[in-house]
Short mmCIF file of N, CA and C in Angstrom, two decimals:
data_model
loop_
_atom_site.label_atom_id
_atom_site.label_comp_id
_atom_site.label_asym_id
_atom_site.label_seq_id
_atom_site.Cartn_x
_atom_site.Cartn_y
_atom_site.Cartn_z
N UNK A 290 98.41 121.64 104.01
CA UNK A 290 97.32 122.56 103.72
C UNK A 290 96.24 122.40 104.80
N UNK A 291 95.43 123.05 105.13
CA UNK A 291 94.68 123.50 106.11
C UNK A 291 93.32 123.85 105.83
N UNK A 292 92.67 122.65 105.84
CA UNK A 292 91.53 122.72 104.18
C UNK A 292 90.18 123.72 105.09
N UNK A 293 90.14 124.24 106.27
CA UNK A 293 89.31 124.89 106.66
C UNK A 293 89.72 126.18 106.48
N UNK A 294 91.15 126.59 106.43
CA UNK A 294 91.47 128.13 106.07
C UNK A 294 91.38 128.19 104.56
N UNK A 295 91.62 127.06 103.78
CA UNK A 295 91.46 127.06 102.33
C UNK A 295 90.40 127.20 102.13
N UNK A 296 88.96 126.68 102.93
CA UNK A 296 87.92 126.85 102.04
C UNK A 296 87.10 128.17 102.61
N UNK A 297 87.88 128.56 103.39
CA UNK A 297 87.22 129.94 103.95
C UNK A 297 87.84 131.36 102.84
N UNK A 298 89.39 130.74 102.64
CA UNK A 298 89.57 131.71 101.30
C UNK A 298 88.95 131.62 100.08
N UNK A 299 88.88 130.46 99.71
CA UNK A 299 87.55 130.31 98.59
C UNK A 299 86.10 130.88 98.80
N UNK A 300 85.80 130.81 99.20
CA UNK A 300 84.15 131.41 100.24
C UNK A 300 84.59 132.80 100.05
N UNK A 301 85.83 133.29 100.51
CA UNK A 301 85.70 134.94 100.57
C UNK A 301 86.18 135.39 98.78
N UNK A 302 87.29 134.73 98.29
CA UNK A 302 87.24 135.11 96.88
C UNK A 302 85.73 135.08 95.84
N UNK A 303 85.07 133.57 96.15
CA UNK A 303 83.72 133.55 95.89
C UNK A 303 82.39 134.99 96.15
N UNK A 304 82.73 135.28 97.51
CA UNK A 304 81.47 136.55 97.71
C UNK A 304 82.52 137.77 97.18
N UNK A 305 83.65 137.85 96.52
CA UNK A 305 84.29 139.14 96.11
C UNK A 305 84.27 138.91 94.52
N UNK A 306 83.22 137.98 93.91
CA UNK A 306 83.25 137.84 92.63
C UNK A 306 84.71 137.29 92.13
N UNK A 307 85.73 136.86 92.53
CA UNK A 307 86.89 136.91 91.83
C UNK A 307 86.47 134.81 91.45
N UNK A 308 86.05 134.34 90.90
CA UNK A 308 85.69 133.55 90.40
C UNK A 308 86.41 132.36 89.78
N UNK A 309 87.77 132.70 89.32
CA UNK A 309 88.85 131.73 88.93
C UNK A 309 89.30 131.00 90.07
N UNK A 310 89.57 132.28 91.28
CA UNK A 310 90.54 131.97 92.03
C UNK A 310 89.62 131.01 93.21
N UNK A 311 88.41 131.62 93.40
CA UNK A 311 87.53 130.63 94.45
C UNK A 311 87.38 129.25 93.76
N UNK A 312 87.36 129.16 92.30
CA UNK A 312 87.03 128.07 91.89
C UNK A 312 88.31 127.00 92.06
N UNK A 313 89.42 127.64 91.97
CA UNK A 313 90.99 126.47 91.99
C UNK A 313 90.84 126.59 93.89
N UNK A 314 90.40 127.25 94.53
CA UNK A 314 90.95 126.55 95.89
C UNK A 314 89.70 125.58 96.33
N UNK A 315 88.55 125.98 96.28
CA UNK A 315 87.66 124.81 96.23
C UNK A 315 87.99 123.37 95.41
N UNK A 316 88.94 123.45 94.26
CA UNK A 316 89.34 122.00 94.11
C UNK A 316 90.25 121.62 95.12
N UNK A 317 91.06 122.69 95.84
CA UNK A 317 92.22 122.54 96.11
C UNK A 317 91.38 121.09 97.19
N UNK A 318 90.45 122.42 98.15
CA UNK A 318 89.79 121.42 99.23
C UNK A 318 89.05 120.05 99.11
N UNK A 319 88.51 119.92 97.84
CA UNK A 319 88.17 119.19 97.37
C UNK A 319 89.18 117.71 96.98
N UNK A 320 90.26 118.20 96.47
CA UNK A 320 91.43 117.03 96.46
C UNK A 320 91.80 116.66 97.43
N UNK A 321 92.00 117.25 98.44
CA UNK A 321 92.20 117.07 100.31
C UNK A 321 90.93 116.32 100.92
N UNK A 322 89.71 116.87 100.42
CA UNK A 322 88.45 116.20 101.16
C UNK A 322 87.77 116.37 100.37
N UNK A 323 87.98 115.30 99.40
CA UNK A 323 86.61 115.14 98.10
C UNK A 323 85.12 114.59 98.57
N UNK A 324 84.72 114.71 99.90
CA UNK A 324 83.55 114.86 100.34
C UNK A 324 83.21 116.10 100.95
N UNK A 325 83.90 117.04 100.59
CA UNK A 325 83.52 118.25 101.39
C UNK A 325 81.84 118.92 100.72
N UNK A 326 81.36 118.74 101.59
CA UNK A 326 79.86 118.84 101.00
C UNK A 326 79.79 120.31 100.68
N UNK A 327 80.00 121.27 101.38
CA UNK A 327 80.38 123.03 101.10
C UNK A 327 81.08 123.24 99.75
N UNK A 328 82.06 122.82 99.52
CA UNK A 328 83.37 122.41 98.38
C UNK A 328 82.54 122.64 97.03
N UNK A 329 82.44 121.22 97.38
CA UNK A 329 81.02 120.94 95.97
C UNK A 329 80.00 122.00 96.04
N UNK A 330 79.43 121.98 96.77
CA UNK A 330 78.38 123.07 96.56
C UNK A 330 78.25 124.33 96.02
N UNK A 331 79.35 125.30 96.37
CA UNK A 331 80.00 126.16 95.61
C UNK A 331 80.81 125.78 94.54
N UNK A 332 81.52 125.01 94.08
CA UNK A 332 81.98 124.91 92.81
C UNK A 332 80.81 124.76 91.71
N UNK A 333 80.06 124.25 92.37
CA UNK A 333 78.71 123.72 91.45
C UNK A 333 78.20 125.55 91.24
N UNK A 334 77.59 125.94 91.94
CA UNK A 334 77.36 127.47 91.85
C UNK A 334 78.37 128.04 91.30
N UNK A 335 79.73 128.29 91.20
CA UNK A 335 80.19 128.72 90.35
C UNK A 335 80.19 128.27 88.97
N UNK A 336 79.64 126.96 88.55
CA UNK A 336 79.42 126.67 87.61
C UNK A 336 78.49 127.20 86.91
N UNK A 337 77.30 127.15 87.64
CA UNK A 337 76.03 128.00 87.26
C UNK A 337 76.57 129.39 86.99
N UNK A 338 77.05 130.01 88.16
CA UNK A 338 77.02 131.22 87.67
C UNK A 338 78.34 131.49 86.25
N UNK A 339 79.17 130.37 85.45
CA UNK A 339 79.69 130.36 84.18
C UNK A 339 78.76 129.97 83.45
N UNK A 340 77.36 129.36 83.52
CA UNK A 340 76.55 129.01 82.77
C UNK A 340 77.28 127.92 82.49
N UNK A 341 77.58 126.78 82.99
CA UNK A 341 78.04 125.53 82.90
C UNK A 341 76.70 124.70 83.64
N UNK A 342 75.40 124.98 83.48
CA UNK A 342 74.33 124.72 84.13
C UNK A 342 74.35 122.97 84.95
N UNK A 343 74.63 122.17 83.21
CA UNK A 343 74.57 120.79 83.73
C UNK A 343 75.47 120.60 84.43
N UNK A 344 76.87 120.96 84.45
CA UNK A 344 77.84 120.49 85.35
C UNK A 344 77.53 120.93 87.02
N UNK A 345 76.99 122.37 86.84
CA UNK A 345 76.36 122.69 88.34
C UNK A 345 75.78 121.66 88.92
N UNK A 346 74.60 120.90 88.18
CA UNK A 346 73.58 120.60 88.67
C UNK A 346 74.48 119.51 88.75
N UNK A 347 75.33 117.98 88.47
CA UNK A 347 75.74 117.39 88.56
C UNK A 347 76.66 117.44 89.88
N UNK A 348 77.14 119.00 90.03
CA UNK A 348 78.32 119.20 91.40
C UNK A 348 77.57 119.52 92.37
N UNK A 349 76.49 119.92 92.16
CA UNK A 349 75.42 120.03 93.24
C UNK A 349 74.52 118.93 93.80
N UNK A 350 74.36 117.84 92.57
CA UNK A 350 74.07 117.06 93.36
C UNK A 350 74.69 115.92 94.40
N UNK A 351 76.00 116.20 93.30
CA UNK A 351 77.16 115.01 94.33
C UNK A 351 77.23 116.05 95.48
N UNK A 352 76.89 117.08 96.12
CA UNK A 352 76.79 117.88 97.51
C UNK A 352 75.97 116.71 97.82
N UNK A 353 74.70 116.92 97.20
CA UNK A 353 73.63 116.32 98.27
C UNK A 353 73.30 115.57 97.91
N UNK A 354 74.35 114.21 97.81
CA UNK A 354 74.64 113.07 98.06
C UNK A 354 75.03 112.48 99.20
N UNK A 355 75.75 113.60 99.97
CA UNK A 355 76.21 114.18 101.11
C UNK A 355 75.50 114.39 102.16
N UNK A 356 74.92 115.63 101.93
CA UNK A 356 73.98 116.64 102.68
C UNK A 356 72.63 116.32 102.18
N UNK A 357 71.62 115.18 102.08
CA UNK A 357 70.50 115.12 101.24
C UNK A 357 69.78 116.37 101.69
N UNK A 358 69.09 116.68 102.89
CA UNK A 358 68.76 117.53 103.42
C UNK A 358 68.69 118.80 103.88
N UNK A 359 69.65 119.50 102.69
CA UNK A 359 70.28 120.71 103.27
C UNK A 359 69.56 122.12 101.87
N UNK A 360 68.82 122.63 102.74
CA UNK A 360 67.74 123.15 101.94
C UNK A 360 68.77 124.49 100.96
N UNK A 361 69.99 125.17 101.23
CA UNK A 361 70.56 125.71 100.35
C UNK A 361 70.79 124.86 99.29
N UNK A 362 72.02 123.89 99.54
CA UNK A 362 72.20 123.15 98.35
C UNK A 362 71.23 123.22 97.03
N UNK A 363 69.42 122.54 97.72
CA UNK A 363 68.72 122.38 96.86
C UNK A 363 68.18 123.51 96.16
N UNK A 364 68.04 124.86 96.53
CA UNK A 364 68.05 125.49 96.04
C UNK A 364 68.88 126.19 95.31
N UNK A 365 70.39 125.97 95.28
CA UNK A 365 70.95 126.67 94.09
C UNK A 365 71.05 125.74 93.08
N UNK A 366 70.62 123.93 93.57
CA UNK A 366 70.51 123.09 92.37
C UNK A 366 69.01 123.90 91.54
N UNK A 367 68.50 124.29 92.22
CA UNK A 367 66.86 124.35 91.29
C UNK A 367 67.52 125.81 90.42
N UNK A 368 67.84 126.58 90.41
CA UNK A 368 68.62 127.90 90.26
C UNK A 368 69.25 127.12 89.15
N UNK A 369 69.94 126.48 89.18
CA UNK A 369 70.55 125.88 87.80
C UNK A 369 69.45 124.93 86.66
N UNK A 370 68.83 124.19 87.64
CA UNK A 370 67.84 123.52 86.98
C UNK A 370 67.12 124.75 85.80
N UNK A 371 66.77 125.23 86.88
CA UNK A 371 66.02 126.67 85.71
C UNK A 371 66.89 127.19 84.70
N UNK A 372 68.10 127.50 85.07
CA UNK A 372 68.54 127.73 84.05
C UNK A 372 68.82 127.12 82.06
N UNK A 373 68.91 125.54 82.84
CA UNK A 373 69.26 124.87 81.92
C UNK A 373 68.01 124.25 81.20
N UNK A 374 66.50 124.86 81.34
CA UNK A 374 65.25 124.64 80.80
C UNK A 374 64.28 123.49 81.39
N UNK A 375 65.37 123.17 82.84
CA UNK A 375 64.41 122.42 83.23
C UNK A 375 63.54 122.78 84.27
N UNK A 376 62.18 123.25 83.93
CA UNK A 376 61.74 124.08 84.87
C UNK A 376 60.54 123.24 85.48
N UNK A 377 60.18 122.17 85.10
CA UNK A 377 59.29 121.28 86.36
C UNK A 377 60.38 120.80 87.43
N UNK A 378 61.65 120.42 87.45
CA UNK A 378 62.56 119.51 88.01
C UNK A 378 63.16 121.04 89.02
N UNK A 379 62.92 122.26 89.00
CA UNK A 379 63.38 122.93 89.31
C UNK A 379 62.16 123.58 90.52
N UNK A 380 61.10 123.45 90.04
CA UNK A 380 59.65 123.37 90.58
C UNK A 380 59.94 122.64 91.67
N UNK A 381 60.22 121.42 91.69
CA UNK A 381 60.09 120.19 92.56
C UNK A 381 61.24 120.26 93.57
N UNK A 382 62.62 120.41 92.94
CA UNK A 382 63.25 120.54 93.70
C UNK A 382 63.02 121.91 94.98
N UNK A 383 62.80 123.05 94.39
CA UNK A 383 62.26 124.46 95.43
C UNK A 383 61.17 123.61 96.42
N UNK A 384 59.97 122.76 96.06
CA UNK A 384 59.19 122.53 97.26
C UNK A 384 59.71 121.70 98.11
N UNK A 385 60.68 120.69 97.72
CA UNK A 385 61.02 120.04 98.33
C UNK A 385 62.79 120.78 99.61
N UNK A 386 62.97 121.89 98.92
CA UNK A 386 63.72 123.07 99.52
C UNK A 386 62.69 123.77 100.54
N UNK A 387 61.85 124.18 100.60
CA UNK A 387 60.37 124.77 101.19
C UNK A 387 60.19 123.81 102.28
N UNK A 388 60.20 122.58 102.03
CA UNK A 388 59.70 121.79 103.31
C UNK A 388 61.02 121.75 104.29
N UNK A 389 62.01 121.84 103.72
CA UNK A 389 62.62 121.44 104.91
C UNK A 389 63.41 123.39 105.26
N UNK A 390 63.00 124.22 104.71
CA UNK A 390 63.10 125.45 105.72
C UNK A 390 61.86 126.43 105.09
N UNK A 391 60.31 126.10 105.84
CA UNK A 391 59.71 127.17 105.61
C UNK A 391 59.29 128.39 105.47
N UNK A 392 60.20 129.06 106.02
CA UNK A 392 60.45 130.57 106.55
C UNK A 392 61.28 130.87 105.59
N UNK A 393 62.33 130.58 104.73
CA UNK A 393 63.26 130.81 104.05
C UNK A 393 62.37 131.93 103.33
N UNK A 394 62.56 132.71 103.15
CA UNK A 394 61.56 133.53 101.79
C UNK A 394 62.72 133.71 100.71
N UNK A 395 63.82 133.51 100.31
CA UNK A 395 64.13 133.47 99.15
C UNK A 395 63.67 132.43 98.40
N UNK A 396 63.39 131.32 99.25
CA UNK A 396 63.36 129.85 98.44
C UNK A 396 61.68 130.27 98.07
N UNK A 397 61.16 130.67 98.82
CA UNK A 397 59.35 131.75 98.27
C UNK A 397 59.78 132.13 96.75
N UNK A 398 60.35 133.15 96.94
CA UNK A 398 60.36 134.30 95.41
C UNK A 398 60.72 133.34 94.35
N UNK A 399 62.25 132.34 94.86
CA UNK A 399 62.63 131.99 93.67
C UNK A 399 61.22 130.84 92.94
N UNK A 400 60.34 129.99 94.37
CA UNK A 400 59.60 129.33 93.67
C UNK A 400 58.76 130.07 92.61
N UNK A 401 58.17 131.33 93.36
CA UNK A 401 57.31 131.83 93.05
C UNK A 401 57.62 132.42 91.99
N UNK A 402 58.88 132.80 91.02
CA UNK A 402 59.45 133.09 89.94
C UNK A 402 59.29 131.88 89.30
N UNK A 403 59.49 130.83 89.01
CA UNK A 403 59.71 129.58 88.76
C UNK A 403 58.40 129.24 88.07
N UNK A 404 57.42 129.27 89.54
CA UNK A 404 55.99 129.29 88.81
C UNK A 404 55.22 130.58 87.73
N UNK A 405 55.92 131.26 87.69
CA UNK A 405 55.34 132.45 87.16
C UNK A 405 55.94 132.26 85.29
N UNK A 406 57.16 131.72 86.15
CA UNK A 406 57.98 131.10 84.41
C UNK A 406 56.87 129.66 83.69
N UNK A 407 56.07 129.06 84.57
CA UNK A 407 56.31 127.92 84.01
C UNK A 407 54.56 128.00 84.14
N UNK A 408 53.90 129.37 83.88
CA UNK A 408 52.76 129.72 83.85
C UNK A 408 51.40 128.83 85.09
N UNK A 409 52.13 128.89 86.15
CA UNK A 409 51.50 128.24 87.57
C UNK A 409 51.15 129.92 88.26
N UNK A 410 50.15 130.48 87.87
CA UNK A 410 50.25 131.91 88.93
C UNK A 410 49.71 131.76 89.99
N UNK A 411 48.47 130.66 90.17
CA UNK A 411 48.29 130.31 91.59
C UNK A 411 49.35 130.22 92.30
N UNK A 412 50.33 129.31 92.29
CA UNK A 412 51.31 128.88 92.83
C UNK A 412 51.75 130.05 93.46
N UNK A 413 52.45 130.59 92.22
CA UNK A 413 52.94 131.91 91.80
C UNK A 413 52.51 132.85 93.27
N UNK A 414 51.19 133.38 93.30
CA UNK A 414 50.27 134.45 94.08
C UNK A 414 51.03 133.66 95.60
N UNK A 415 50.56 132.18 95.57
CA UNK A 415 50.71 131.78 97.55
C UNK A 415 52.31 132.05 97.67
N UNK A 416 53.38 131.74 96.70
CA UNK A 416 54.18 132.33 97.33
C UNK A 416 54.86 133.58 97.34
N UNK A 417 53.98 134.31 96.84
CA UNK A 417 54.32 136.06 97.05
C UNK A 417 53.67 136.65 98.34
N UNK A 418 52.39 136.05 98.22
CA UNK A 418 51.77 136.31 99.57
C UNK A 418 52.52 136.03 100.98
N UNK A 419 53.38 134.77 100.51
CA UNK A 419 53.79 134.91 101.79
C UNK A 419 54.96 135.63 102.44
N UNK A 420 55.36 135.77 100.89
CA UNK A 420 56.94 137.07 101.05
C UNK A 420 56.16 138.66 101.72
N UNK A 421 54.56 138.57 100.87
CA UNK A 421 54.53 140.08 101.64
C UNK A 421 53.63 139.99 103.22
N UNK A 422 53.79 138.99 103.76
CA UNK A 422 53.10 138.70 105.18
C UNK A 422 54.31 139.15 105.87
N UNK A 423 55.49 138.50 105.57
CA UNK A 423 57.02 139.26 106.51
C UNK A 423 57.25 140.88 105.58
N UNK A 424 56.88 140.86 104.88
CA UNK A 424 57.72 141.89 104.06
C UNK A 424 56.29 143.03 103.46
N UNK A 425 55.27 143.24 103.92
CA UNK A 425 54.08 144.07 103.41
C UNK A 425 54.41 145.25 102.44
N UNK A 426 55.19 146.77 102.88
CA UNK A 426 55.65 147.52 102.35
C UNK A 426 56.91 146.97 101.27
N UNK A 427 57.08 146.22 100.79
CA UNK A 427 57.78 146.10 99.49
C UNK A 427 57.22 145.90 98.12
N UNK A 428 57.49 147.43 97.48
CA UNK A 428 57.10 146.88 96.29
C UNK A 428 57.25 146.64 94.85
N UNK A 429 58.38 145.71 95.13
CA UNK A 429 58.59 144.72 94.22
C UNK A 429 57.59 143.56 94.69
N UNK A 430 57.67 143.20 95.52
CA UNK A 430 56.75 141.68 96.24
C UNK A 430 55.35 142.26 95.89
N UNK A 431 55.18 143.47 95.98
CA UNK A 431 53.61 143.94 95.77
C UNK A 431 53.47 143.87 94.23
N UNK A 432 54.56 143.91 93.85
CA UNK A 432 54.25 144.23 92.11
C UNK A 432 54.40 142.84 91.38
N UNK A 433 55.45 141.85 91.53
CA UNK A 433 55.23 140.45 91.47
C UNK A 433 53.94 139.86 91.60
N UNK A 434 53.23 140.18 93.17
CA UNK A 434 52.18 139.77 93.43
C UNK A 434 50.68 140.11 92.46
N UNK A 435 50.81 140.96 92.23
CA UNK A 435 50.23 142.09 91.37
C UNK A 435 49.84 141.43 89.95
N UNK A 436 50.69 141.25 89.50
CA UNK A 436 51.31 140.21 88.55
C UNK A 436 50.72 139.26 88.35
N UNK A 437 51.16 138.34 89.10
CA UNK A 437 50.83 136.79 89.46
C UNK A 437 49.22 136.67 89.38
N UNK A 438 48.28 137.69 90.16
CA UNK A 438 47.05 137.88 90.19
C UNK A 438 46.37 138.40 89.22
N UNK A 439 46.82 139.18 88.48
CA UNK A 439 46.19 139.90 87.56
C UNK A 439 46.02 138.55 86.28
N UNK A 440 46.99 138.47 86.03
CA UNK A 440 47.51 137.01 84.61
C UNK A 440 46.49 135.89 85.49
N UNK A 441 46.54 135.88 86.34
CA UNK A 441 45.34 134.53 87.35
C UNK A 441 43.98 134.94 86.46
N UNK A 442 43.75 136.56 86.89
CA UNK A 442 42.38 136.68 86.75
C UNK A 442 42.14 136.82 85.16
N UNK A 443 43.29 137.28 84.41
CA UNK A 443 43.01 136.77 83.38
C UNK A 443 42.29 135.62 82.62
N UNK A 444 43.42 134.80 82.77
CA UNK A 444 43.38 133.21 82.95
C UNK A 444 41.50 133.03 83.00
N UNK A 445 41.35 132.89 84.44
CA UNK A 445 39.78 132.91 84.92
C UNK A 445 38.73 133.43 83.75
N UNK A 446 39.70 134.70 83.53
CA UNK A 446 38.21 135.38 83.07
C UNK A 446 38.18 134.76 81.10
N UNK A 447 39.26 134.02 80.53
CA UNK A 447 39.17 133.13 79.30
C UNK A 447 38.58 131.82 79.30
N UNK A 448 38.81 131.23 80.63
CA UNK A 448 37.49 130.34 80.70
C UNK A 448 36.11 130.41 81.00
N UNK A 449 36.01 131.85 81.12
CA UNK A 449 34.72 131.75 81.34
C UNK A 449 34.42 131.65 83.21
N UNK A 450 35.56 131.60 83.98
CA UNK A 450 35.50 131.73 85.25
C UNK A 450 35.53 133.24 85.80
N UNK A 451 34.26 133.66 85.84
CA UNK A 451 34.23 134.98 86.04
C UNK A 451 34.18 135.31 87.37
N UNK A 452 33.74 134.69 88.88
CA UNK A 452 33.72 135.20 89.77
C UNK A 452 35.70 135.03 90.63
N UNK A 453 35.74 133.94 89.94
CA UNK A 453 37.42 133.57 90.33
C UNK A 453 38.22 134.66 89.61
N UNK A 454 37.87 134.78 88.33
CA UNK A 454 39.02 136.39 87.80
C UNK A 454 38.34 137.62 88.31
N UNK A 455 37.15 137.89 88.91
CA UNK A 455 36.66 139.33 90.05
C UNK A 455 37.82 138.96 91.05
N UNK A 456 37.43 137.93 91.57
CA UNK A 456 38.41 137.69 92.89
C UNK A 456 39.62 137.94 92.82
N UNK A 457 40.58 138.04 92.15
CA UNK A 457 41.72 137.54 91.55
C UNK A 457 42.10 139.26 91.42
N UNK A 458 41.35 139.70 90.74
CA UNK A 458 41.97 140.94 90.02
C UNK A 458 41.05 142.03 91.27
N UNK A 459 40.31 141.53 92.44
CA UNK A 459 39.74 142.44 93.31
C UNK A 459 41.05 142.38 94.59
N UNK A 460 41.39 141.16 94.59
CA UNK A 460 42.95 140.91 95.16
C UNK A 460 44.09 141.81 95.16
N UNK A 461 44.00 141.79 94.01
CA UNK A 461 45.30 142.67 93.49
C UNK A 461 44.74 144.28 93.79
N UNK A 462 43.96 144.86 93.12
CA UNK A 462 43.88 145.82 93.61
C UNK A 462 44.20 146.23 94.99
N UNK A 463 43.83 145.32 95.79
CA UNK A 463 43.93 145.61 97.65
C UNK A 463 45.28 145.82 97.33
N UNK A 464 46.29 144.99 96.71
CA UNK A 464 47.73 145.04 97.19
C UNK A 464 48.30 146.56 96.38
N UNK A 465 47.52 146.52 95.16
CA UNK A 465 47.86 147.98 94.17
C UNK A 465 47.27 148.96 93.91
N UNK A 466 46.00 149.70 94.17
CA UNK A 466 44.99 150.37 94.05
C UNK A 466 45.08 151.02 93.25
N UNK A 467 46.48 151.59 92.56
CA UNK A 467 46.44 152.89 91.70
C UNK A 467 46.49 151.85 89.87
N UNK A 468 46.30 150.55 89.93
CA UNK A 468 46.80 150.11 88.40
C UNK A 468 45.61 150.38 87.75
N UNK A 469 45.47 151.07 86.27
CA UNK A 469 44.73 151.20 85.96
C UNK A 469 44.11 149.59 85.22
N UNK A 470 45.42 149.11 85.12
CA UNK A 470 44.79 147.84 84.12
C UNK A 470 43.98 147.01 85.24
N UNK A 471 44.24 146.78 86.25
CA UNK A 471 42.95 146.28 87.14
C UNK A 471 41.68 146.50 86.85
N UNK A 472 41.57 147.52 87.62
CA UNK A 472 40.55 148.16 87.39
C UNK A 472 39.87 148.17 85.98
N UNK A 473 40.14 148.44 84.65
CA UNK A 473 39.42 148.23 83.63
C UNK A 473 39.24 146.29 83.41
N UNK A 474 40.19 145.46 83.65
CA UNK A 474 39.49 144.14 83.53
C UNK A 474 38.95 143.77 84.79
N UNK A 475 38.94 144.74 85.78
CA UNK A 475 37.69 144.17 86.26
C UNK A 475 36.17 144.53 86.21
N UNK A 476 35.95 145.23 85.44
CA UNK A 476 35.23 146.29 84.65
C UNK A 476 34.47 145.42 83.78
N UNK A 477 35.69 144.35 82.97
CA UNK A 477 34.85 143.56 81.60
C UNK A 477 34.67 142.48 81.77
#
């Protein structure tokens, strides 16, 4: 067997959804080179994506046991992390995905989803902002962002932090101008 044409057929059954079959040749490669750090990594993601969360996160981490450093890995471990309710450990893992490829902007959204789940909208806002610095005209990223700011200025404006929820919800407007709900809480 020829564990680089094997795991390139797994990889392509994998992006064609066919899911059984990527998953038996990734063992295949895996029994041939049970350090194949790729191997694991995708089997683990296919785990996730069966909702086998803990076993993901377990096959993902024996990857990067491997690969400590390899900023995909850690992000489809945090992708499972979230799934399986652990959403500080999923937090941590994304920044620590972030440092070692800053530019990544998926590893942005997913943090910035993450934080939005785990009621961090600061967080939340810096990394939308920075999805719409490469990406301005998108708006989903404008409407996320939107989001993230508005629930901020909320936030602000229940403690009693009133010039931080103006700010917050005067923010958002720049990115949305037409919401009406802006505009009336920033009104009250």
């Amino acid at each position: 067997m020829d564990i680089n044409s094997t795991y390139r057929s797994a990889l392509q059954h994998h992006q064609q959804g066919q899911l059984a079959q990527a998953e038996a040749l990734y063992r295949k490669v895996l029994d041939a080179s049970p350090k194949h750090a790729d191997a694991l990594h995708y089997l683990g993601v296919i785990y996730h994506q069966n909702k086998q969360h803990e076993l993901a996160i377990k096959t993902i981490t024996e990857a990067l046991s491997i690969e400590p450093n390899n900023s995909d890995f850690l992000s489809n471990q945090a992708l499972a992390l979230k799934a399986a309710g652990r959403l500080e450990d999923a937090i941590k893992t994304l920044q620590r995905a972030l440092t070692l490829a800053p530019d990544d902007l998926e590893i942005h959204y997913n943090l910035g989803n993450a934080y939005v789940e785990n009621l961090q909208y600061e967080g939340a806002a810096t990394c939308y902002r920075r999805i719409l610095h490469d990406y301005p005209q998108d708006e989903d990223f404008k409407q996320a962002l939107c989001h993230a700011l508005q629930t901020l200025g909320n936030e602000y404006q229940k403690t009693g932090q009133y010039t931080k929820a103006e700010s917050a919800y005067q923010e958002a407007i720049g990115v949305i101008s037409n919401n009406a709900a802006l505009f009336y809480n920033l009104g009250n």
